[in-house]
């Protein structure tokens, strides 16, 4: 699903680029971008704001554009807009800096904008900014050609600028693609630091992140240009010892320094000692300053122009996107996975079971049915009582690993709580398919486990329930598997039982409800 969403967003960005690039002037490009952004994000209102002026806007009657309210959205002083005929809508803005700073504002009635849609919106704003910059550059080139002044040198500079902008766009597209595909965070951070070194001609690039345990210290998360013996430097360093990198964190703005930089002791220690120019921009994680991205050079004549600062801001912004996205994914993983075993949580298991039951066709036999295995360890309490809770936790972790080893990638294993586990089997053709898996699990769990220095043998009771030929919900199927599991315990433990309708009249109605 992440790949398909990333592909869709990539296509939408390419379509926006094609639209705005086709216009001959800035006004036309801005109006075209507004229309395309509204269409891509299903927004009823779209506007571009430069300073205190609304340059283009759709969604309001002519002469009734609420300029003051739009400006409040750009300043993050409000998150909604009142739109005639719609009422109160969700509003969001993303801006860009440079010589012509501006904001793209979108609002819609249906629902708030998701994290992925905000990423897409930032990409659209960046494309609009780059396109407008190129249009202005081309217009300047035309004027210079008419005047005939320094044509050859300025043309060469123009070509170099356009090529650099194109390379920047290509790098940022690659970073956005990696974020959307959920590539490992260290890999994305390395992509950004290498791209910054390439485009800015930096002798050193360092991404410094705050230590979660010591907020006044920075740790090196990614780098380019360090001495070979310092490539693995990761120890925490106080903010005041990192020069421009630490100052950018403290002031939350771009910092530029020139000279011998005697206060940047850490950078001198990591480089050849000839750092003569440095600039750093803060990076953020979920809106909180999390560190800084630093560019350094050993050339005494190196000076950073406004374009260099703008490019550094672009890379820092994408570091922030990567950090925030990784943090969001980790929070979602913790919410839907058991913290001890890493298996799916009860909520995630029931949600996936419900989805599969709505997709299956249980009225006919075939490999599209699902089965639930309710797995309960036998005499787990005795292990906790005799060896302690740490041993009990190790036993649960080992059990989870052995459960997963007997399943296919399409199956789901979950810890429901305590010593209770559940398995969701997909593509089941008949009861025998589920029984074979239950037998493999019993055999795997029966093998000795080394817990607290002792060889323990663990048995389990397993209840099996197959989706019936008729309507069924997740709670009902879980209940059937639970009933069958208790039947297995009554029959002697260390075995499995398949649910049958006759079990419902054996007193199982008194069993606790485990589906909530």
Coordinates of C-alpha atoms in Angstrom, one line a residue:
X1 CA 0.0 0.0 0.0
X2 CA 2.9 2.4 0.8
X3 CA 4.4 1.7 -2.7
X4 CA 1.1 2.5 -4.4
X5 CA 0.6 5.7 -2.3
X6 CA 4.1 6.8 -3.1
X7 CA 3.6 6.1 -6.8
X8 CA 0.4 8.1 -6.7
X9 CA 2.0 11.1 -5.0
X10 CA 5.0 10.9 -7.3
X11 CA 2.7 11.0 -10.3
X12 CA 0.8 13.9 -8.9
X13 CA 4.0 15.9 -8.4
X14 CA 5.1 15.1 -11.9
X15 CA 1.7 16.3 -13.2
X16 CA 2.0 19.5 -11.2
X17 CA 5.5 20.1 -12.6
X18 CA 4.2 19.5 -16.2
X19 CA 1.4 22.0 -15.6
X20 CA 3.3 24.9 -14.1
X21 CA 6.3 24.4 -16.4
X22 CA 4.0 24.9 -19.4
X23 CA 3.1 28.5 -18.5
X24 CA 5.1 31.3 -19.9
X25 CA 4.9 33.7 -16.9
X26 CA 4.7 33.6 -13.2
X27 CA 1.0 34.6 -12.7
X28 CA -0.2 31.8 -15.0
X29 CA 2.1 29.3 -13.3
X30 CA 0.8 30.2 -9.9
X31 CA -2.9 30.0 -10.9
X32 CA -2.2 26.6 -12.6
X33 CA -0.5 25.3 -9.5
X34 CA -3.4 26.4 -7.3
X35 CA -5.9 24.5 -9.5
X36 CA -3.8 21.4 -9.7
X37 CA -3.1 21.3 -5.9
X38 CA -6.8 21.6 -5.1
X39 CA -7.6 18.8 -7.5
X40 CA -4.8 16.5 -6.3
X41 CA -5.8 16.9 -2.6
X42 CA -9.5 17.2 -3.1
X43 CA -9.6 20.6 -1.5
X44 CA -12.4 23.2 -2.0
X45 CA -10.1 26.1 -1.3
X46 CA -6.5 26.7 -2.6
X47 CA -4.4 29.8 -2.5
X48 CA -0.9 31.1 -2.9
X49 CA 0.2 33.9 -0.6
X50 CA 3.2 36.1 -1.1
X51 CA 3.8 38.3 2.0
X52 CA 0.5 39.9 2.8
X53 CA -0.9 39.5 -0.7
X54 CA -3.1 36.6 -1.9
X55 CA -1.8 36.2 -5.5
X56 CA -4.2 33.4 -6.6
X57 CA -7.2 31.8 -4.9
X58 CA -10.0 29.5 -5.8
X59 CA -13.0 28.5 -3.7
X60 CA -14.3 32.0 -2.8
X61 CA -16.6 34.3 -4.8
X62 CA -14.9 37.1 -6.7
X63 CA -14.2 40.0 -4.3
X64 CA -14.9 38.0 -1.2
X65 CA -11.5 36.4 -0.6
X66 CA -10.8 36.4 3.2
X67 CA -7.2 37.7 3.1
X68 CA -6.8 38.2 6.8
X69 CA -8.0 34.7 7.6
X70 CA -5.7 33.2 4.9
X71 CA -2.8 35.1 6.4
X72 CA -3.6 33.7 9.9
X73 CA -3.5 30.2 8.4
X74 CA 0.0 30.9 7.0
X75 CA 1.1 32.1 10.5
X76 CA -0.5 28.9 12.0
X77 CA -2.8 31.1 14.1
X78 CA -5.8 29.2 12.9
X79 CA -6.6 25.8 11.4
X80 CA -9.9 26.4 9.8
X81 CA -11.7 28.7 7.2
X82 CA -15.3 29.6 6.9
X83 CA -16.3 29.0 3.3
X84 CA -19.7 30.1 1.9
X85 CA -21.9 27.1 1.2
X86 CA -19.7 24.7 3.1
X87 CA -19.2 26.2 6.5
X88 CA -16.1 25.5 8.6
X89 CA -13.3 23.7 6.7
X90 CA -10.0 22.2 7.7
X91 CA -7.1 24.5 6.6
X92 CA -3.3 23.9 6.3
X93 CA -0.4 25.9 4.9
X94 CA 3.1 25.1 3.9
X95 CA 5.7 27.8 3.0
X96 CA 9.0 28.3 1.4
X97 CA 11.8 30.8 1.9
X98 CA 14.4 32.2 -0.5
X99 CA 14.3 35.6 -2.1
X100 CA 10.5 35.4 -2.7
X101 CA 9.0 33.6 0.3
X102 CA 5.4 32.4 0.1
X103 CA 2.8 29.9 1.2
X104 CA 0.5 27.4 -0.4
X105 CA -2.8 27.2 1.5
X106 CA -5.4 24.4 1.1
X107 CA -8.7 23.9 2.9
X108 CA -11.4 21.2 2.6
X109 CA -14.6 20.3 4.3
X110 CA -14.4 16.5 4.3
X111 CA -11.6 15.7 6.7
X112 CA -8.3 16.9 8.1
X113 CA -5.1 16.4 5.9
X114 CA -3.1 13.3 6.7
X115 CA 0.6 13.1 7.3
X116 CA 1.1 11.7 3.8
X117 CA -1.0 14.5 2.2
X118 CA 1.0 17.1 4.1
X119 CA 4.2 15.5 2.7
X120 CA 2.7 15.8 -0.8
X121 CA 1.7 19.4 -0.2
X122 CA 5.3 20.3 0.9
X123 CA 6.5 18.7 -2.3
X124 CA 4.0 20.7 -4.4
X125 CA 5.1 23.9 -2.6
X126 CA 8.8 23.1 -3.3
X127 CA 8.1 22.4 -7.0
X128 CA 6.2 25.7 -7.3
X129 CA 9.0 27.6 -5.6
X130 CA 11.6 26.0 -7.9
X131 CA 9.5 26.6 -11.0
X132 CA 8.9 30.3 -10.1
X133 CA 12.7 30.7 -9.5
X134 CA 13.4 29.2 -12.9
X135 CA 10.8 31.4 -14.6
X136 CA 12.3 34.5 -12.9
X137 CA 15.8 33.4 -14.0
X138 CA 14.6 32.9 -17.5
X139 CA 13.0 36.3 -17.6
X140 CA 16.2 37.8 -16.3
X141 CA 18.1 36.0 -19.0
X142 CA 15.7 37.4 -21.6
X143 CA 16.2 40.9 -20.3
X144 CA 20.0 40.5 -20.3
X145 CA 20.0 39.2 -23.8
X146 CA 18.0 42.3 -24.9
X147 CA 20.6 44.6 -23.2
X148 CA 23.4 42.5 -24.6
X149 CA 25.5 42.9 -21.4
X150 CA 27.9 40.2 -20.4
X151 CA 25.9 37.7 -22.3
X152 CA 28.3 34.8 -22.4
X153 CA 29.3 34.8 -18.7
X154 CA 25.7 35.3 -17.5
X155 CA 24.4 32.5 -19.8
X156 CA 27.0 30.1 -18.4
X157 CA 26.0 31.1 -14.8
X158 CA 22.3 30.7 -15.7
X159 CA 22.9 27.2 -17.1
X160 CA 24.8 26.2 -14.0
X161 CA 22.0 27.5 -11.8
X162 CA 19.4 25.7 -13.7
X163 CA 21.4 22.5 -13.7
X164 CA 21.9 22.8 -9.9
X165 CA 18.2 23.4 -9.4
X166 CA 17.4 20.3 -11.5
X167 CA 19.9 18.2 -9.5
X168 CA 18.3 19.5 -6.3
X169 CA 14.9 18.5 -7.5
X170 CA 16.1 15.0 -8.4
X171 CA 17.7 14.5 -5.0
X172 CA 14.6 15.7 -3.1
X173 CA 12.4 13.4 -5.2
X174 CA 14.6 10.4 -4.3
X175 CA 14.5 11.3 -0.6
X176 CA 10.7 11.7 -0.7
X177 CA 10.4 8.3 -2.5
X178 CA 12.6 6.7 0.2
X179 CA 10.4 8.2 3.0
X180 CA 7.2 7.0 1.3
X181 CA 8.6 3.5 0.9
X182 CA 9.6 3.4 4.6
X183 CA 13.3 2.8 3.9
X184 CA 15.4 2.5 7.1
X185 CA 16.0 6.0 8.7
X186 CA 19.8 5.7 8.7
X187 CA 19.7 5.0 4.9
X188 CA 17.5 8.1 4.3
X189 CA 19.8 10.3 6.5
X190 CA 22.9 9.1 4.6
X191 CA 21.1 10.0 1.3
X192 CA 20.5 13.5 2.5
X193 CA 24.0 14.2 3.8
X194 CA 25.6 12.8 0.6
X195 CA 23.2 14.9 -1.6
X196 CA 24.1 18.0 0.5
X197 CA 27.8 17.4 0.1
X198 CA 27.4 16.9 -3.7
X199 CA 25.3 20.0 -4.4
X200 CA 27.0 22.4 -1.9
X201 CA 30.6 21.2 -2.6
X202 CA 31.1 20.8 1.2
X203 CA 34.2 19.4 2.7
X204 CA 32.2 18.1 5.6
X205 CA 28.5 17.4 6.3
X206 CA 27.3 16.4 9.7
X207 CA 23.8 15.6 10.9
X208 CA 23.7 16.1 14.7
X209 CA 20.8 14.9 16.7
X210 CA 19.9 15.6 20.3
X211 CA 20.6 12.8 22.8
X212 CA 17.2 11.6 24.1
X213 CA 18.7 11.0 27.5
X214 CA 20.8 14.2 27.5
X215 CA 19.0 17.0 25.6
X216 CA 22.0 19.3 26.0
X217 CA 24.2 16.9 24.0
X218 CA 24.4 16.2 20.3
X219 CA 25.2 12.9 18.7
X220 CA 26.5 12.4 15.1
X221 CA 23.8 10.6 13.2
X222 CA 25.2 10.8 9.6
X223 CA 28.2 12.4 8.0
X224 CA 30.4 13.0 4.9
X225 CA 34.0 14.0 4.9
X226 CA 35.2 12.9 8.3
X227 CA 38.7 11.4 8.8
X228 CA 38.7 7.6 8.3
X229 CA 39.5 7.1 12.0
X230 CA 36.4 9.2 13.1
X231 CA 33.7 7.7 10.8
X232 CA 32.2 5.8 13.8
X233 CA 32.2 8.8 16.1
X234 CA 28.8 8.7 17.9
X235 CA 29.5 9.8 21.5
X236 CA 27.5 12.7 22.9
X237 CA 29.0 16.2 22.8
X238 CA 27.8 19.3 24.6
X239 CA 25.9 21.8 22.5
X240 CA 28.4 24.6 23.3
X241 CA 31.3 22.5 21.9
X242 CA 29.7 22.0 18.4
X243 CA 30.0 25.5 17.2
X244 CA 27.5 26.4 14.5
X245 CA 25.7 23.1 14.8
X246 CA 24.9 23.7 18.5
X247 CA 24.0 27.4 17.9
X248 CA 21.5 26.5 15.2
X249 CA 19.8 24.2 17.7
X250 CA 19.7 26.9 20.4
X251 CA 18.5 29.8 18.2
X252 CA 16.4 27.5 15.9
X253 CA 17.6 29.3 12.8
X254 CA 20.3 29.1 10.2
X255 CA 23.8 30.0 11.5
X256 CA 26.7 31.0 9.3
X257 CA 30.3 31.3 10.6
X258 CA 33.6 32.2 9.0
X259 CA 37.2 32.2 10.2
X260 CA 39.2 29.7 12.2
X261 CA 36.1 28.8 14.3
X262 CA 38.1 28.1 17.5
X263 CA 35.0 27.4 19.4
X264 CA 34.1 24.5 17.2
X265 CA 36.4 22.1 19.0
X266 CA 34.5 19.0 18.0
X267 CA 34.7 19.8 14.3
X268 CA 38.4 20.4 14.5
X269 CA 38.8 17.1 16.3
X270 CA 36.9 15.2 13.5
X271 CA 38.3 17.0 10.5
X272 CA 41.9 18.0 9.4
X273 CA 41.7 21.1 11.6
X274 CA 41.3 23.6 8.7
X275 CA 37.6 24.4 9.0
X276 CA 37.2 27.9 7.7
X277 CA 33.5 28.2 6.9
X278 CA 30.4 26.6 8.3
X279 CA 26.6 27.0 8.2
X280 CA 24.0 24.9 10.1
X281 CA 20.2 24.7 10.0
X282 CA 17.9 23.2 12.7
X283 CA 16.0 20.0 12.1
X284 CA 12.8 19.0 13.7
X285 CA 11.0 15.9 14.9
X286 CA 7.2 16.3 15.2
X287 CA 7.6 20.0 15.5
X288 CA 10.3 20.0 18.2
X289 CA 13.9 20.9 17.4
X290 CA 15.8 17.7 17.3
X291 CA 19.3 18.7 16.1
X292 CA 21.0 20.4 13.1
X293 CA 22.4 19.8 9.7
X294 CA 25.9 21.4 9.3
X295 CA 27.9 22.2 6.1
X296 CA 31.6 22.9 6.5
X297 CA 34.5 23.9 4.2
X298 CA 38.2 24.3 4.7
X299 CA 38.5 27.0 2.0
X300 CA 39.3 30.4 3.5
X301 CA 37.6 32.2 0.6
X302 CA 34.3 30.2 0.8
X303 CA 31.2 32.4 1.2
X304 CA 27.7 31.1 1.4
X305 CA 25.2 32.9 -0.8
X306 CA 21.4 33.1 -0.3
X307 CA 21.0 30.2 -2.7
X308 CA 23.3 28.0 -0.6
X309 CA 21.3 28.8 2.6
X310 CA 18.0 28.0 0.8
X311 CA 19.4 24.7 -0.4
X312 CA 20.6 23.9 3.2
X313 CA 17.1 24.7 4.4
X314 CA 15.6 22.3 1.8
X315 CA 17.8 19.4 3.0
X316 CA 17.2 20.2 6.7
X317 CA 13.4 20.2 5.9
X318 CA 13.7 16.7 4.4
X319 CA 15.7 15.5 7.4
X320 CA 12.7 16.8 9.5
X321 CA 10.3 15.0 7.3
X322 CA 12.2 11.7 7.6
X323 CA 12.5 12.0 11.4
X324 CA 8.9 12.8 11.9
X325 CA 7.8 10.0 9.6
X326 CA 10.0 7.5 11.3
X327 CA 8.7 8.6 14.7
X328 CA 5.1 8.3 13.5
X329 CA 5.7 4.8 12.1
X330 CA 7.3 3.8 15.4
X331 CA 4.4 5.1 17.4
X332 CA 2.0 3.2 15.2
X333 CA 4.1 0.0 15.5
X334 CA 4.0 0.3 19.3
X335 CA 0.3 0.9 19.3
X336 CA -0.5 -2.2 17.2
X337 CA 2.2 -4.6 18.5
X338 CA 2.9 -6.3 21.8
X339 CA 5.9 -4.5 23.4
X340 CA 7.3 -7.8 24.9
X341 CA 7.1 -10.2 22.0
X342 CA 6.8 -7.9 19.0
X343 CA 3.7 -9.9 17.8
X344 CA 0.5 -8.2 16.7
X345 CA -1.7 -6.8 19.5
X346 CA -5.2 -7.9 20.2
X347 CA -6.6 -4.8 18.5
X348 CA -4.6 -5.3 15.3
X349 CA -5.4 -9.1 15.2
X350 CA -9.1 -8.5 15.5
X351 CA -9.0 -5.7 12.9
X352 CA -7.2 -7.9 10.4
X353 CA -9.5 -10.8 11.1
X354 CA -12.5 -8.6 10.5
X355 CA -11.1 -7.4 7.2
X356 CA -10.4 -11.0 6.0
X357 CA -13.9 -12.2 7.0
X358 CA -15.5 -9.4 4.9
X359 CA -13.3 -10.4 1.9
X360 CA -13.8 -14.2 2.2
X361 CA -16.7 -16.2 0.6
X362 CA -17.5 -18.7 3.3
X363 CA -20.6 -20.0 1.5
X364 CA -18.5 -22.1 -0.7
X365 CA -15.5 -24.3 0.1
X366 CA -12.2 -23.2 -1.2
X367 CA -8.8 -21.7 -0.3
X368 CA -10.3 -18.3 0.7
X369 CA -11.5 -19.2 4.1
X370 CA -9.7 -18.2 7.3
X371 CA -9.0 -20.1 10.6
X372 CA -8.2 -18.9 14.1
X373 CA -6.0 -20.9 16.5
X374 CA -6.3 -20.0 20.1
X375 CA -3.1 -21.0 21.9
X376 CA -2.8 -21.1 25.7
X377 CA 0.3 -22.2 27.5
X378 CA -0.2 -25.0 30.1
X379 CA 1.1 -24.3 33.6
X380 CA 2.6 -21.0 32.8
X381 CA 1.8 -19.6 36.2
X382 CA 4.0 -22.3 37.8
X383 CA 7.0 -20.9 35.8
X384 CA 6.3 -17.4 37.0
X385 CA 5.9 -18.5 40.6
X386 CA 9.0 -20.7 40.8
X387 CA 11.5 -18.9 38.5
X388 CA 10.2 -15.3 38.6
X389 CA 8.6 -12.9 36.2
X390 CA 11.8 -12.3 34.2
X391 CA 11.9 -16.0 33.4
X392 CA 8.2 -15.9 32.5
X393 CA 8.9 -13.0 30.1
X394 CA 11.7 -15.0 28.4
X395 CA 9.4 -18.0 28.1
X396 CA 6.7 -15.8 26.3
X397 CA 9.4 -14.3 24.0
X398 CA 10.6 -17.8 23.1
X399 CA 7.1 -19.0 22.6
X400 CA 6.4 -16.1 20.2
X401 CA 9.5 -16.9 18.1
X402 CA 8.5 -20.6 17.8
X403 CA 5.0 -19.6 16.8
X404 CA 6.2 -17.4 14.0
X405 CA 8.6 -20.1 12.8
X406 CA 5.7 -22.4 12.0
X407 CA 3.7 -19.8 10.0
X408 CA 3.7 -18.4 6.5
X409 CA 4.3 -14.7 5.8
X410 CA 0.6 -14.2 5.0
X411 CA -0.4 -15.6 8.5
X412 CA -0.6 -13.4 11.6
X413 CA 0.5 -14.3 15.1
X414 CA -0.7 -12.2 18.1
X415 CA -0.3 -12.1 21.9
X416 CA -3.7 -11.5 23.4
X417 CA -2.4 -11.0 26.9
X418 CA -0.7 -13.1 29.7
X419 CA 0.2 -16.5 28.2
X420 CA -2.6 -16.4 25.6
X421 CA -1.7 -16.2 21.9
X422 CA -3.7 -16.4 18.7
X423 CA -2.9 -17.3 15.1
X424 CA -4.8 -16.2 12.0
X425 CA -4.4 -18.5 9.0
X426 CA -5.3 -17.3 5.6
X427 CA -6.2 -19.2 2.4
X428 CA -7.5 -22.2 4.3
X429 CA -9.2 -24.9 2.2
X430 CA -10.5 -27.2 5.0
X431 CA -10.0 -28.1 8.7
X432 CA -7.1 -30.4 7.9
X433 CA -5.0 -27.4 6.8
X434 CA -5.5 -25.7 10.2
X435 CA -4.9 -29.0 12.1
X436 CA -1.5 -29.4 10.4
X437 CA -0.4 -26.0 11.6
X438 CA -1.6 -26.7 15.1
X439 CA 0.4 -30.0 15.2
X440 CA 3.5 -28.2 14.0
X441 CA 3.1 -25.5 16.7
X442 CA 2.6 -28.2 19.5
X443 CA 5.7 -30.0 18.3
X444 CA 7.8 -26.8 18.2
X445 CA 6.6 -25.7 21.7
X446 CA 7.3 -29.2 23.1
X447 CA 11.1 -28.9 22.3
X448 CA 13.1 -27.9 25.4
X449 CA 13.6 -24.2 26.1
X450 CA 16.6 -22.8 28.0
X451 CA 15.0 -20.4 30.6
X452 CA 16.8 -19.0 33.6
X453 CA 19.5 -21.7 33.1
X454 CA 17.1 -24.5 33.1
X455 CA 15.8 -26.7 30.3
X456 CA 12.0 -26.4 30.3
X457 CA 9.4 -28.2 28.3
X458 CA 6.2 -26.3 27.6
X459 CA 3.0 -27.7 26.4
X460 CA 0.0 -25.7 25.0
X461 CA -3.7 -26.2 24.5
X462 CA -4.9 -25.1 21.1
X463 CA -8.5 -24.4 20.0
X464 CA -9.2 -24.3 16.2
X465 CA -12.2 -22.5 14.6
X466 CA -12.7 -22.3 10.8
X467 CA -14.8 -19.5 9.3
X468 CA -18.3 -21.0 8.9
X469 CA -20.3 -21.2 5.7
X470 CA -22.4 -18.3 6.6
X471 CA -22.0 -14.9 8.1
X472 CA -19.6 -14.6 11.0
X473 CA -17.8 -11.7 12.7
X474 CA -14.4 -11.7 14.4
X475 CA -15.7 -11.8 17.9
X476 CA -17.8 -14.9 17.1
X477 CA -14.9 -16.7 15.5
X478 CA -12.6 -15.9 18.4
X479 CA -15.2 -17.2 20.8
X480 CA -15.4 -20.5 19.0
X481 CA -11.6 -20.9 19.0
X482 CA -11.6 -20.1 22.8
X483 CA -14.3 -22.7 23.5
X484 CA -12.3 -25.3 21.6
X485 CA -9.2 -24.4 23.5
X486 CA -10.9 -25.0 26.8
X487 CA -12.2 -28.3 25.5
X488 CA -8.5 -29.2 24.7
X489 CA -7.5 -28.4 28.3
X490 CA -10.4 -30.5 29.7
X491 CA -9.3 -33.4 27.5
X492 CA -5.8 -33.5 29.0
X493 CA -3.8 -30.4 27.8
X494 CA -0.9 -30.4 25.3
X495 CA -3.3 -31.0 22.5
X496 CA -5.7 -29.4 20.1
X497 CA -9.4 -29.5 19.5
X498 CA -11.5 -28.3 16.5
X499 CA -14.6 -26.4 17.4
X500 CA -18.0 -28.1 16.8
X501 CA -21.5 -26.9 17.5
X502 CA -21.9 -29.5 20.2
X503 CA -19.3 -27.7 22.4
X504 CA -21.7 -24.8 22.8
X505 CA -23.9 -26.8 25.1
X506 CA -21.2 -28.2 27.4
X507 CA -21.1 -25.2 29.8
X508 CA -18.8 -23.1 27.7
X509 CA -21.2 -20.2 27.9
X510 CA -19.6 -19.5 31.3
X511 CA -16.2 -18.9 29.8
X512 CA -14.8 -15.3 30.1
X513 CA -15.2 -13.0 27.1
X514 CA -11.7 -12.6 25.5
X515 CA -12.6 -10.7 22.4
X516 CA -13.0 -7.2 23.9

